[in-house]
Coordinates of C-alpha atoms and ligand atoms in Angstrom, one line a residue:
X1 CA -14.3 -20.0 -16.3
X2 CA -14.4 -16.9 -14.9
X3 CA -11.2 -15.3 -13.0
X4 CA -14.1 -12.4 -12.4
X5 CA -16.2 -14.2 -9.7
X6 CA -15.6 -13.4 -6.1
X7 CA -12.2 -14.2 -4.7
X8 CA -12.2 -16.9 -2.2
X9 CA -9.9 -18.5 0.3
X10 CA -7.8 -21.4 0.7
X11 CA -7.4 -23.9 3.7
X12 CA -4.8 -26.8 3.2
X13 CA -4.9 -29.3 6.1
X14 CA -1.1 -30.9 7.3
X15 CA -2.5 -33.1 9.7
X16 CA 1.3 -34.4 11.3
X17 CA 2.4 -33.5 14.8
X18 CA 5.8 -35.0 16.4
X19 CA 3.3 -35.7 19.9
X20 CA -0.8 -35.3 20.7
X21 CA -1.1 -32.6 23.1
X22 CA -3.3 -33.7 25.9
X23 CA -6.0 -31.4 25.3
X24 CA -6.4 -31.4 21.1
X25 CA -8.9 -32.6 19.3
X26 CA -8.1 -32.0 15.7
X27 CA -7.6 -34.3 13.1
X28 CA -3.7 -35.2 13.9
X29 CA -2.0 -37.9 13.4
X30 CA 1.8 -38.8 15.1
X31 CA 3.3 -40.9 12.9
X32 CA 7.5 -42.4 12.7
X33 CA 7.9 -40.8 9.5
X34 CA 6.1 -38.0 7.6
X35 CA 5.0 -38.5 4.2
X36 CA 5.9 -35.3 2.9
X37 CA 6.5 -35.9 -0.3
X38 CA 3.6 -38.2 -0.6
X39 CA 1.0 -36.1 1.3
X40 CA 2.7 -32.8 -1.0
X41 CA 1.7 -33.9 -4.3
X42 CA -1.3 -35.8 -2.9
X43 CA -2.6 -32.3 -2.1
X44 CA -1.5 -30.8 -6.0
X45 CA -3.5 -33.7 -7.2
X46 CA -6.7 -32.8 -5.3
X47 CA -5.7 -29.0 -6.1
X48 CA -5.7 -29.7 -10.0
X49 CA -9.1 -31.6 -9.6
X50 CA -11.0 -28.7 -7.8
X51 CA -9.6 -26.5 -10.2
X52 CA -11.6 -27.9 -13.0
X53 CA -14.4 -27.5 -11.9
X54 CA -16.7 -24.9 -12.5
X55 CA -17.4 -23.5 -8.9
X56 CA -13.5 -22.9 -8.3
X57 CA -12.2 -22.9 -12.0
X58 CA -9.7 -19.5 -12.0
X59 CA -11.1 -17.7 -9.5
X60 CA -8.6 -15.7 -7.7
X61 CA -7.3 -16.4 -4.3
X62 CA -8.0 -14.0 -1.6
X63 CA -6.6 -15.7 1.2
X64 CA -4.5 -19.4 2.1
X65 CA -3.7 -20.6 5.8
X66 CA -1.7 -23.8 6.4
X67 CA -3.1 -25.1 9.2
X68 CA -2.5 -28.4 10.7
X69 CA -1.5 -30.3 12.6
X70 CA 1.5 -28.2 12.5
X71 CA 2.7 -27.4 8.9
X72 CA 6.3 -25.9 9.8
X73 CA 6.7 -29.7 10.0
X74 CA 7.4 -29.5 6.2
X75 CA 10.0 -28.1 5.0
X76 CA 9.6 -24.6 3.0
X77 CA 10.0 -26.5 -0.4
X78 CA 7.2 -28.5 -0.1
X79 CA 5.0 -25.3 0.9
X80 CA 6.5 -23.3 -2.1
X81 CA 5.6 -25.9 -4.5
X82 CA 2.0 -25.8 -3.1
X83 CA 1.7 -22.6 -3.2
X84 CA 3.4 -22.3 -6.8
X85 CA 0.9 -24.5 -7.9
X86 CA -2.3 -22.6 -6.6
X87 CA -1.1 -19.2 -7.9
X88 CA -0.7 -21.2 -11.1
X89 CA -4.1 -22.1 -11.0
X90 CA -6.0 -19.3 -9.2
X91 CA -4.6 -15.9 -9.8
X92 CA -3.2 -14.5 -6.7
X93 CA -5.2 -11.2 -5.5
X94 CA -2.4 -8.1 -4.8
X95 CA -2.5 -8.5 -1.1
X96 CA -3.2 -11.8 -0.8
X97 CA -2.9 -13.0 2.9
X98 CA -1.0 -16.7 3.9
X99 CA -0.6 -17.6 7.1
X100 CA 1.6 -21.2 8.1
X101 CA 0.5 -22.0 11.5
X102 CA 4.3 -23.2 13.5
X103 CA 5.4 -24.7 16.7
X104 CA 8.1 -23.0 18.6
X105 CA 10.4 -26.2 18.5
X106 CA 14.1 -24.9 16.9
X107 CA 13.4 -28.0 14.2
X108 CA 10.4 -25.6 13.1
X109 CA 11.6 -22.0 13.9
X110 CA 14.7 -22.6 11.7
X111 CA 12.4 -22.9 8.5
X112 CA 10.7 -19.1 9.0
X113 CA 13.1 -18.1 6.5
X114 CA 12.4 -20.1 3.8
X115 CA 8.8 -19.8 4.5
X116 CA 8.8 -16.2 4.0
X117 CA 10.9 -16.6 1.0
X118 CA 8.5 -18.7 -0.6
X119 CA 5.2 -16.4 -0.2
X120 CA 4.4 -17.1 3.2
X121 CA 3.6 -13.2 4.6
X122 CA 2.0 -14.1 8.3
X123 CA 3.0 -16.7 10.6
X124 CA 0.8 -17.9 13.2
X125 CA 2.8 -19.6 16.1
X126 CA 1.1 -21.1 19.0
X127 CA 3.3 -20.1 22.2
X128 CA 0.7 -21.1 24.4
X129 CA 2.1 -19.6 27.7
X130 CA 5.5 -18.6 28.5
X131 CA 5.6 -20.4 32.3
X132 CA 7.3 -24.1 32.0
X133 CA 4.7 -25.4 34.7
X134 CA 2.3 -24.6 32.2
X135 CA 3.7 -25.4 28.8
X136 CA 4.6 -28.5 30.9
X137 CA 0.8 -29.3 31.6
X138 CA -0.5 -28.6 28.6
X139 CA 1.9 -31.4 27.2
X140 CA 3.6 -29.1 24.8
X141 CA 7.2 -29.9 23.5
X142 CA 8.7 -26.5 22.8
X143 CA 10.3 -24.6 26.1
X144 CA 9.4 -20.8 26.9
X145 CA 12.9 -20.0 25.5
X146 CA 12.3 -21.6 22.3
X147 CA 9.1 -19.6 21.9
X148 CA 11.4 -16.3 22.4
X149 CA 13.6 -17.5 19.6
X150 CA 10.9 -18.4 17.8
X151 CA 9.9 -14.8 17.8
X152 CA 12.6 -13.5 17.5
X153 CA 13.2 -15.2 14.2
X154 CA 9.5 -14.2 13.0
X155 CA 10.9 -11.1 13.1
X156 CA 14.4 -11.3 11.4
X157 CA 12.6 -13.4 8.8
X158 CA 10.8 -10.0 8.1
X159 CA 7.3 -11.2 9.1
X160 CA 5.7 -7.7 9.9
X161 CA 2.4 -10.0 10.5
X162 CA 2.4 -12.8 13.0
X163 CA 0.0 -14.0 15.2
X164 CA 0.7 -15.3 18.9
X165 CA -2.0 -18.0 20.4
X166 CA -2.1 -18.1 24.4
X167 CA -4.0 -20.5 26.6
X168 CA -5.7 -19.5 29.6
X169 CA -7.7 -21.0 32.1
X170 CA -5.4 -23.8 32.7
X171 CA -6.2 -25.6 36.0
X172 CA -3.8 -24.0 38.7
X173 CA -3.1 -21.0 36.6
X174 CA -3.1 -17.6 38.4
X175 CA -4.0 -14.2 37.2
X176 CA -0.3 -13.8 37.9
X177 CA 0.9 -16.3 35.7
X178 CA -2.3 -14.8 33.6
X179 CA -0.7 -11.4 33.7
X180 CA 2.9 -12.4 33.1
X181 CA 2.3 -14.1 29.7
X182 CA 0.3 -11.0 28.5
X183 CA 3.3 -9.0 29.0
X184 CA 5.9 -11.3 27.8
X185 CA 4.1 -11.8 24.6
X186 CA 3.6 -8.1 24.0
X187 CA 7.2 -7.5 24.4
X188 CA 7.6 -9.0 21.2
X189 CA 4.9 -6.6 19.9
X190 CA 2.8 -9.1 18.2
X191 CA 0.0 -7.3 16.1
X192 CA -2.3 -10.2 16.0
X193 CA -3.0 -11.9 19.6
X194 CA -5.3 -15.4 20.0
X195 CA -6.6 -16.4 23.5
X196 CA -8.1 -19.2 24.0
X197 CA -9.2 -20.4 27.1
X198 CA -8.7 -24.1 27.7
X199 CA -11.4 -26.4 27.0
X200 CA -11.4 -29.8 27.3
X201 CA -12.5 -31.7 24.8
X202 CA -14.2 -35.4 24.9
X203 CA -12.0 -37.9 23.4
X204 CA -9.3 -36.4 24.5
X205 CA -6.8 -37.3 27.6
X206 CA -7.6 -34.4 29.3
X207 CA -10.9 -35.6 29.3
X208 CA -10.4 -39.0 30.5
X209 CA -8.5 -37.5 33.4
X210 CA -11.3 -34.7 34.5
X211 CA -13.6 -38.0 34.5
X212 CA -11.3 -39.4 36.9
X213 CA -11.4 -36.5 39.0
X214 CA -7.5 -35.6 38.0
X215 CA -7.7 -32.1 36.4
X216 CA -10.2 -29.4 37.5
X217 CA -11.1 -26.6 35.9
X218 CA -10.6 -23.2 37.2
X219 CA -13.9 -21.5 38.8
X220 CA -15.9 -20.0 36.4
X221 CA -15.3 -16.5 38.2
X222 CA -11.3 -17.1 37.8
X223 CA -11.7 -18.0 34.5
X224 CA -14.3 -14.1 34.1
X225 CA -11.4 -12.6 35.9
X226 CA -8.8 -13.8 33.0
X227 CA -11.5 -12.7 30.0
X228 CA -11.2 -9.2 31.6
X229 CA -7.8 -9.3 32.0
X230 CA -7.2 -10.4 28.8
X231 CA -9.2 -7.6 27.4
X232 CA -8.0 -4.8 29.2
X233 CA -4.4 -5.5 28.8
X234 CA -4.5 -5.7 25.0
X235 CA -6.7 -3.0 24.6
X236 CA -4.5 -1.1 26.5
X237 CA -1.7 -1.9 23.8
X238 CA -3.8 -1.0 20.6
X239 CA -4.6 -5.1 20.1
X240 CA -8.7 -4.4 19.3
X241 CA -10.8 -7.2 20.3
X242 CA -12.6 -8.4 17.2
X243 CA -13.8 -11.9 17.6
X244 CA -14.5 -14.2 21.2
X245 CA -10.8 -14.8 21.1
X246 CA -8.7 -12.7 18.4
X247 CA -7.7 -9.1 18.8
X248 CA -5.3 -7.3 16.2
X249 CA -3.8 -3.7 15.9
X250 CA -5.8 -1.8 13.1
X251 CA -5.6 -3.9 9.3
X252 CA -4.1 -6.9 11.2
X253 CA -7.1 -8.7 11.5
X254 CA -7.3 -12.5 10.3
X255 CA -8.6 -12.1 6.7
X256 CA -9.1 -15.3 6.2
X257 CA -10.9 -16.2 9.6
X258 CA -12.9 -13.2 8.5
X259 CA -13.9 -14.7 5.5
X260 CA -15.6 -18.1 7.2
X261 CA -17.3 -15.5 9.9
X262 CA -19.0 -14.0 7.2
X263 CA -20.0 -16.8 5.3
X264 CA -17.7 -16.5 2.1
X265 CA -16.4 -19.5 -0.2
X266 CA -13.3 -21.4 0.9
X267 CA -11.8 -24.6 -0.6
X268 CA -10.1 -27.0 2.2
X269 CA -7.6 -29.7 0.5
X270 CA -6.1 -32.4 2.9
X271 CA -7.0 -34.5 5.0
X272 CA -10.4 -33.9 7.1
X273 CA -10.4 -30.4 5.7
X274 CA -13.7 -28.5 5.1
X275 CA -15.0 -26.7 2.2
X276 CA -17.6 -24.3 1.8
X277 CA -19.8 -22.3 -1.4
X278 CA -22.8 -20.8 -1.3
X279 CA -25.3 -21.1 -3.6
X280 CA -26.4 -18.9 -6.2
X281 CA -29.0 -17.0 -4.9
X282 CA -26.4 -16.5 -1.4
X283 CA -29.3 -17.9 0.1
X284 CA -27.9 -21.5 1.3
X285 CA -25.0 -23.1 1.0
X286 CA -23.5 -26.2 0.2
X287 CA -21.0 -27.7 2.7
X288 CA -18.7 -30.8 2.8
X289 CA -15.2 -32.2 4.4
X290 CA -12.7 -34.7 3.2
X291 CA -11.5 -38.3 4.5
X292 CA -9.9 -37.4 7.7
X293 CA -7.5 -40.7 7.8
X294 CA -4.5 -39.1 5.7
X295 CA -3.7 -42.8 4.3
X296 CA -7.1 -42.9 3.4
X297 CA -7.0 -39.9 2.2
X298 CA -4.2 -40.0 -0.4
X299 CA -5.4 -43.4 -1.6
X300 CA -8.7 -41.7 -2.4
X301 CA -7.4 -38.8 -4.1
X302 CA -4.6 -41.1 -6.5
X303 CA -7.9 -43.0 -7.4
X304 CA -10.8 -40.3 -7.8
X305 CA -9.0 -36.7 -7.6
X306 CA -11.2 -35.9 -4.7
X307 CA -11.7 -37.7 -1.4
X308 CA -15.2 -36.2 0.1
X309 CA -16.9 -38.4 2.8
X310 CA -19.9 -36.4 3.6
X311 CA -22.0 -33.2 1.7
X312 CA -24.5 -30.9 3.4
X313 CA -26.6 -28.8 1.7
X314 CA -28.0 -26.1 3.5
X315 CA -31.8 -25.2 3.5
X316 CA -32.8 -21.4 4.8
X317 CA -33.5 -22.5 8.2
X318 CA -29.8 -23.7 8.4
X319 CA -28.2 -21.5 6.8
X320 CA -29.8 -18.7 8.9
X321 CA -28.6 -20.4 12.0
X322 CA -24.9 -20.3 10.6
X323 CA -25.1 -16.6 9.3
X324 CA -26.2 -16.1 13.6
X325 CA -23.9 -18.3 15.2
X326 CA -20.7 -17.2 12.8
X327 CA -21.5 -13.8 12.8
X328 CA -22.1 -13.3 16.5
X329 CA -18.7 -14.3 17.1
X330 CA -17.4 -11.4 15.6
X331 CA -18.0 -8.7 18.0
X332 CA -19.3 -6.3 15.4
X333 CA -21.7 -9.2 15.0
X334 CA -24.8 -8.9 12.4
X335 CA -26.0 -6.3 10.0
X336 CA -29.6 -6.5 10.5
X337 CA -30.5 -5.5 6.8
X338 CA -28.4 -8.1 5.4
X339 CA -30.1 -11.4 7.6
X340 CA -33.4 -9.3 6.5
X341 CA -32.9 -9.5 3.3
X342 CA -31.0 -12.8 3.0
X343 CA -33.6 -14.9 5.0
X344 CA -37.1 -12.8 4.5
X345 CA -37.7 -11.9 8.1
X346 CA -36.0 -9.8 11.0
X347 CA -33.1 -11.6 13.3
X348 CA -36.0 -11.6 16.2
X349 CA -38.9 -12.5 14.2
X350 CA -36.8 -15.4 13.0
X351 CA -35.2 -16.1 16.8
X352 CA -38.1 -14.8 19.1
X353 CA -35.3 -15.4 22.8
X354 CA -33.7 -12.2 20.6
X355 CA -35.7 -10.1 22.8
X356 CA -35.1 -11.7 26.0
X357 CA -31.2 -11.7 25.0
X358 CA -31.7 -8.1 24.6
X359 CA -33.4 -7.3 27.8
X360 CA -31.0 -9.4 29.8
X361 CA -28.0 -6.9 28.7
X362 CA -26.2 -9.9 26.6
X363 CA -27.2 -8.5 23.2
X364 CA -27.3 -4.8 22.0
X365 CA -28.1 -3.2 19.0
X366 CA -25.3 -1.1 17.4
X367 CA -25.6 1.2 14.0
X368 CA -28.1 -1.5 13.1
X369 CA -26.1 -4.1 13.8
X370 CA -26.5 -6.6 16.6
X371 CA -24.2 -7.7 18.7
X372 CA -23.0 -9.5 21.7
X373 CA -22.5 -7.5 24.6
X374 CA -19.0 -7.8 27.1
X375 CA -21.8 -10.3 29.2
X376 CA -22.8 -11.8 26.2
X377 CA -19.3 -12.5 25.1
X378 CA -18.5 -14.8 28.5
X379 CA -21.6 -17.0 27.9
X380 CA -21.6 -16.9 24.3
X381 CA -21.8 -21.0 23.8
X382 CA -24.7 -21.0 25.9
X383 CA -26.4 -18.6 23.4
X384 CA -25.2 -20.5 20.1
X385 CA -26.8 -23.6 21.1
X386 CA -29.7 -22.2 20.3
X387 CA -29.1 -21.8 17.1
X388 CA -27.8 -25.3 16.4
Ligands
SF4_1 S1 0.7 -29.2 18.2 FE1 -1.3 -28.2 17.9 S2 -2.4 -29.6 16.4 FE2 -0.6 -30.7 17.2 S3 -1.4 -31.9 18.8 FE3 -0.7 -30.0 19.8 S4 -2.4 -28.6 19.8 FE4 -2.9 -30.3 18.4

């Protein structure tokens, strides 16, 4: 109805890997033969159905990530057709950021291209770390030197935006080996860097074999050491730290991770994919996810045109603990006025441990806003809990 309301971003879930990497727990599924076609026009079907509807109907696209999965599974056609579709439907804003998250593997790398040709402007590539022993553990299929041609083709493709995601923390890793893929990666001069330090998840097999005893995880001071490390070296090379695990050179920052940080409107489509609006007063918010099976989740959308298994609307008590435990992560963290405002009361009055967060050094108050401090960065899930 009205192309004038606020912009809002895109998530489209491709939830097909060629294997499960030991230590994932997203909604992936390995299958002998990927559906693309199927699963492609599955997802324009669910695209023409939220587009009719009031909430979503021509409102222009701010930002779109293809996240998976791994979505350089599909071939560049199927991703131009998608995003043909949802620039026919939501007008496209100037500088509209879209990312396609890819695996090294040549089979993916040799699609860059195409992708950039079809709209995609940022790739995000997950290289995890550049020493076999460690690819290797982690289960990953791509080598080190598939990675470097990976990246090299992200750059002859003409992707001046890319990100890189490392793991650290990986049991048996060194500050060495640490050290080694922080330069190796910015040798390729990424301007958006992810590290993430390896957790393991239940459900998965990594879990099943730290149960048995089989995998440890590194000493908590090892895995301080590497934090510091991490930040120090990228610092160093103009990558800012601006969330627990992202840093970018100035106007390289995630736009679209911005935008769920700081509580905006996104659409998911695909399978298991989430979906947020707020409500009208921006007090609440209203949030829901798909069918996460992807057969499921095509047969629901041929029938009905959407495929939602579970809605949550959010009361102010709620929606206050998401507008903490998002914004925290950012490391300009909270505007003090604006949670104020938005939920009647002062961050403390509302969270009275605010004050003994602030004496113990792991929050600060900065231009009004507060924040996690370096401390309060390393122990940061110990501090969301209590918002949950
Ligand atoms: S490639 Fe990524 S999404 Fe697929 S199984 Fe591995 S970690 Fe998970």
């Amino acid at each position: 109805m009205s192309s004038d309301k606020e912009p809002f971003s895109l998530y489209i879930h491709i939830p097909y890997c060629i294997s499960k990497c030991p230590y994932c727990d997203f909604n992936v599924h390995v299958v002998s033969k990927i559906p693309e076609m199927e699963y492609g026009e599955t997802l324009l079907r669910e695209l023409d159905s939220y587009a009719q509807s009031e909430h979503w109907h021509r409102r222009n696209l701010k930002t779109i990530y293809f996240g998976g999965g791994t979505p350089s599974t599909f071939e560049p056609v199927s991703i131009g057709t998608i995003l043909d579709k949802a620039e026919f439907l939501f007008p496209f804003e100037k500088d509209i950021e879209i990312t396609l998250e890819a695996n090294p593997g040549t089979d993916d790398s040799k699609n860059f291209p195409g992708y950039r040709s079809c709209g995609v402007n940022r790739i995000s590539i997950g290289a995890q770390s550049f020493q076999p022993r460690l690819l290797s553990f982690l289960g990953r299929l791509h080598t080190a030197d598939e990675t470097r041609e990976a990246l090299k083709i992200i750059h002859q493709a003409g992707f001046e935006n890319f990100n890189l995601d490392l793991i650290y923390a990986s049991p048996g890793q060194s500050l060495a080996d640490l050290k080694a893929d922080l330069d190796e990666a910015l040798g390729f001069n990424p301007p958006h860097l992810s590290a993430y330090n390896l957790t393991i998840e239940e459900g998965t097999p990594f879990h099943r074999e730290f149960r048995a005893g089989r995998i440890r995880p590194l000493p908590e001071e090892e895995e301080i050491s590497m934090a510091e490390l991490i930040e120090e070296t990228l610092s160093r090379e103009g990558l800012e730290r601006y969330e627990i695990s992202n840093y970018a050179k100035p106007g390289y920052q995630s736009r679209h991770n911005l935008n769920y940080w700081q509580g905006g409107d996104y659409l998911g489509i695909g399978a298991g994919a989430h979906s947020y609006k707020r409500s009208q007063d921006h007090v609440g918010g209203c949030r829901w996810h798909n069918e996460k099976n992807p057969g499921r989740y095509m047969e629901r959308i041929n029938q009905e045109g959407k495929a939602l298994v579970e809605m949550e609307q959010s009361d102010l008590t709620k929606a206050a603990s998401e507008f903490m435990f998002l914004g925290l992560r950012m490391i300009q963290g909270i505007s003090v006025d604006e949670f104020s405002c938005r939920f009647g009361k002062t961050p403390d009055a509302f969270y009275p441990q605010i004050g003994d967060w602030l004496e113990e050094g792991l929050m600060e108050l900065r231009d009004a806003r507060l924040c996690l401090t370096r401390r309060g960065l390393l122990v940061a899930n110990s501090i969301f809990v209590n918002f949950v």
